[in-house]
Amino acid sequence: MKIAVLQFPGTNCEFETLVAVKAVGMDGEIFRWNRSAAELSGFDGFVIPGGFSYQDRVRAGAIAAKEPVMSALKEEAGKGKPIIGICNGFQILVETGLLPGKAKGNANAGTNEFRVNSSATGSGSNNVDMALAQNVMVTQGKIVRRGYYCDWVALRHEAPSKRCCGTFALERGALVKIPIAHGEGNLVTTTPGLIKKLNENNQVVFRYCDKNGRVINEFPFNVNGSTESIAAICNEEGNVLGMMPHPERSFFAWQLPAFDPRKQRPDEPGPGRRIFESMKRYIEVNA
Amino acid sequence: MSQKINLRVWLKIPDAEAATVKNTLVRRMGYGNFLSDVKKERLFSIEVDSGDPQELAKSFARELVNENKESHKVLVDELVFDEGYVPVKVALHIEDGEAISTRDRLRNRLGFGNVLDVKKATIWKLYFKTLKPEAEIKAREIAERLLINPHKDTYEILSQ
């Protein structure tokens, strides 16, 4: 069971992600963006870790999405192989059109085909169905903060178990504590009905919530202004997951914050471990 | 009556973001036969309701431009560009927190009580090997395929 942990210029979580992959018993290696993309087919699953690929130039994930390795990854996704994008990895998957998936023109990403807007001014056409925009933190209808934010957050698992490759082993309603660290995680979309569709198809995987699992759609619980407090989504098939929180940063109990009693039991697994265990289980079941 | 002060700001040092965009367009997206260069500017459009716009522009430039690495140009109530490239203006259509912060700092911290509004945008200057009608079509394609995410950005091909 071999996992490729993709590395773009500016990725900065690849090594701890690889540790997490190996610690649950999968084999893995760092796969640099400029390696032959055809080699991706030799892997059973993929993780796009967090960081700042290409320094977030133009916007987070936009440049990495145009790399040939992403076209190859799209083919691997079509074969049903699991892909988990974490933070910047999520942004790259969105910009590639792999999430939420089924966007018009998806198949053309990375090629020179395009559609042209006939007006001189316009929002234009693209191969993406949503954006992860700049964080806007709102409390009681007022903007209280903007931009980069890092903290430990509580997440409620919204999808049924086995719905998604990265939460295969999690029950619906399970609470996990994982840190976030990003400036652009605010899920917005102008696609009519997209959020409704994501909800109906159980493609909303995690929502930000309070420690008791209540979803409160304002800061500090909704940490970035994301529509309906969405923290993670998967594609329709469930084999591609994008999540803003960093499970590799809460993989071991010793990584937990000082106020968490589990930190005193360093041999115990951390909550983020379940994401990687799920990926492994997903591959075992679908092999 | 209000006036709009347009402050165009660009790097004097090499612009890595513009270089990355050019590289991506040429090497990854097949525009090598059409595109010769990409440059970038930041645009602040500051609306004021009183005062000498030229003097105000100098004051705004002192606050918003770092002369060690940046150059700037001021245009009052107009926004014109040189020939030779297609200027593509990209701005957020969702709330622009940076523009709001800039407006609030100018007004509340720096004492420019006559500032009504601030808008921010990026001007991508696309230099083409092809002539104008085709160049504008290509510029539109580039905007839609790379420069914007339509769920948060809009673009406009500016006249010259």
PDB file of C-alpha atoms in Angstrom, chain B residues 34 137 159:
ATOM      1  CA  PHE B  34       1.179  34.505 -28.152  1.00  0.00           C
ATOM      2  CA  ILE B 137      -9.446  37.678 -26.812  1.00  0.00           C
ATOM      3  CA  SER B 159      -9.210  50.529 -22.385  1.00  0.00           C
TER       4      SER B 159
END
